[in-house]
Amino acid sequence: MIKTVATKPFADQKPGTSGLRKKVPVFQTPGYLENFVQSIFDSLEGFQGETLVVGGDGRFFNREAIQIVAKMAAANGFGRVVIGKGGILSTPAASALIRHLGAYGGIILSASHNPGGPEGDFGVKYNIGAGGPAPEKITDAIFARTGTIDAYKISDAPDVDLDRLGETALEGATVEVVDPVAQYLSLMTSLFDFDAIRALVASGFRMRFDAMHAVTGPYAHAIFEGALGAPAGTVVNGTPLPDFGGHHPDPNLTYAHDLYELMMSPEAPDFGAASDGDGDRNLVIGRGIYVAPSDSLAILAANATLAPGYARGLAGVARSMPTSAAVDHVAEKLGIRAYETPTGWKFFGNLLDAGLATLCGEESAGTGSDHIREKDGVWAVLLWLNILAKRREPVAGLVREHWATYGRNYYTRHDFDEVDLAAAQALMADLRAATATLPGKAFGALVVEAADDFAYHDPVDGSDSKNQGVRVMFEGGSRVVYRLSGTGTVGATLRVYIERYEPPGGDLGEETQTALCDLIALSRSLAGIQARLGRTTPSVIA
Ligand code: G1P
Ligand code: ZN
């Protein structure tokens, strides 16, 4: 039976960069998840009888949340609800499935790389029929609805069996539980030269993939150890756990430290990679060399035509504003456009839909292409493997050769986590005000060429996004960027992005933090970080 349940608004349901993220206990508050899901449905039109894809990254509360979403989707009139077996769907696999099925949209339950477990984070994100995150117009409508909602609809039918493949009826809808890997794997085989990668693996090439006890485990087992023939044990931490084994499922040098240590040791295999909680981020490390995400995007763009799916060449490339300009140098050589968008994957969607860009990426370990409308961790690893299979060079050689050709963008990000929100907002406001007076000023050898608060005009839908981060640009291509995170759940996180360009022929082999030390010091003093936030060192250096 379909029930209409009276409810009252919660004040804090504003979706951020990647949907609504809160602590698990908040989501467990009666009506909290229900209100948000109903607000999503109330903001959409014309979905009666249509298909909704539902899945998550397997974190604590995933299964309970999926039952609620399925029962509400059926009660609200969706005709078909497609769920990944066990409630599992990586974010990229969900995007692929939405597109493949021609679904109306999808609901993804994930807090990405944030920790899980009973006291960890949870999240809900709505994706549109193109497969990507809902644009601001929709998320704004959802947020507005959360403020006025007074009832939600839900079926009181027994729980769906999430562990049995096949169809069952739920109110007027059909619920179908599907293999979360099959369709994704078939998409990957259409893009990459699996024969060439199999031959590379058979030749003795060794790799390790760390799934971080998160959603990519089943995908990695099926693809790397299954389809590509890598030996058992290639995939580590390959079973998704509700608390990710107590770790942060964030593939960076802090949280994927074991992998980093291995890759820097004498026992290092040829290639190491990891992905995050929901499978959209990637970390790539060669033997003895970490590949920064901004560099990875540039190297993938320069070599993409080696993969069958990109053999025709790239229409254009896109990067988020704080991502280094390394890919811009590749675009220039290829004679294609490089788009600069605000932070967050949703801004790439229009460029991909319109065929203006083929590859895109962010400094935060997200890389992807027009095959779906999310970033894609396993895809990035496969593109790397395809390139290595064709070039038969070590990762380190490939990276150094890239720098020698295009120059090197030394790059780092310093995060100040859990700082006082009001103090961080004041810091940003003052920086914004200072952008008018900075140009022409010299700080030692560093001369400010331009400064602004980044604004983006979408060339496809004409929309404008303002206040996307303060950029201080110096002569010669160096840059400091400041912005506040849109995904944190406690206080505020100030992100400071620091970059220096060294052209081909310059010193391309310096250690990153050393190469950037003057800019780092300036980034602190310019914003008054110590005085305003009481921090002398960042919480995370990426
Ligand atoms: C962070 C990253 C951003 C990414 C987002 C979702 O957002 O910086 O690149 O798109 O997570 O994965 P932020 O916390 O900076 O708003
Ligand atoms: Zn993620």
PDB file of N, CA and C and ligand atoms in Angstrom, residues 21 91 110-113 249 276-281 375, ligand 2:
ATOM      1  N   ARG A  21      25.476  15.798   1.775  1.00  0.00           N
ATOM      2  CA  ARG A  21      26.380  14.985   2.601  1.00  0.00           C
ATOM      3  C   ARG A  21      26.222  15.360   4.057  1.00  0.00           C
ATOM      4  N   THR A  91      29.843   5.029  -8.744  1.00  0.00           N
ATOM      5  CA  THR A  91      29.276   6.230  -9.367  1.00  0.00           C
ATOM      6  C   THR A  91      29.416   6.180 -10.892  1.00  0.00           C
ATOM      7  N   SER A 110      26.164   7.830  -1.652  1.00  0.00           N
ATOM      8  CA  SER A 110      27.606   7.822  -1.450  1.00  0.00           C
ATOM      9  C   SER A 110      28.055   9.117  -0.817  1.00  0.00           C
ATOM     10  N   ALA A 111      29.127   9.042  -0.035  1.00  0.00           N
ATOM     11  CA  ALA A 111      29.813  10.261   0.386  1.00  0.00           C
ATOM     12  C   ALA A 111      31.233  10.189  -0.138  1.00  0.00           C
ATOM     13  N   SER A 112      31.366   9.568  -1.327  1.00  0.00           N
ATOM     14  CA  SER A 112      32.628   9.516  -2.057  1.00  0.00           C
ATOM     15  C   SER A 112      33.788   9.019  -1.202  1.00  0.00           C
ATOM     16  N   HIS A 113      34.790   9.855  -1.003  1.00  0.00           N
ATOM     17  CA  HIS A 113      36.022   9.465  -0.311  1.00  0.00           C
ATOM     18  C   HIS A 113      35.949   9.728   1.185  1.00  0.00           C
ATOM     19  N   PRO A 249      38.529   6.152   2.471  1.00  0.00           N
ATOM     20  CA  PRO A 249      38.693   5.609   1.119  1.00  0.00           C
ATOM     21  C   PRO A 249      39.029   6.722   0.124  1.00  0.00           C
ATOM     22  N   ASP A 276      38.573   5.549  -5.087  1.00  0.00           N
ATOM     23  CA  ASP A 276      37.984   6.004  -3.815  1.00  0.00           C
ATOM     24  C   ASP A 276      36.687   5.265  -3.472  1.00  0.00           C
ATOM     25  N   GLY A 277      36.004   5.737  -2.428  1.00  0.00           N
ATOM     26  CA  GLY A 277      34.794   5.114  -1.911  1.00  0.00           C
ATOM     27  C   GLY A 277      33.809   4.710  -2.992  1.00  0.00           C
ATOM     28  N   ASP A 278      33.483   5.623  -3.887  1.00  0.00           N
ATOM     29  CA  ASP A 278      32.448   5.344  -4.883  1.00  0.00           C
ATOM     30  C   ASP A 278      33.015   5.119  -6.282  1.00  0.00           C
ATOM     31  N   GLY A 279      34.349   5.043  -6.386  1.00  0.00           N
ATOM     32  CA  GLY A 279      34.952   4.599  -7.650  1.00  0.00           C
ATOM     33  C   GLY A 279      35.125   5.648  -8.721  1.00  0.00           C
ATOM     34  N   ASP A 280      34.963   6.926  -8.378  1.00  0.00           N
ATOM     35  CA  ASP A 280      35.132   7.909  -9.450  1.00  0.00           C
ATOM     36  C   ASP A 280      36.515   8.557  -9.462  1.00  0.00           C
ATOM     37  N   ARG A 281      37.245   8.469  -8.358  1.00  0.00           N
ATOM     38  CA  ARG A 281      38.590   9.068  -8.340  1.00  0.00           C
ATOM     39  C   ARG A 281      39.650   8.027  -8.647  1.00  0.00           C
ATOM     40  N   LYS A 375      33.284  11.350 -13.352  1.00  0.00           N
ATOM     41  CA  LYS A 375      34.672  10.925 -13.459  1.00  0.00           C
ATOM     42  C   LYS A 375      34.720   9.431 -13.178  1.00  0.00           C
TER      43      LYS A 375
HETATM   44 ZN    ZN B   2      34.221   9.789  -5.291  1.00  0.00          ZN
END
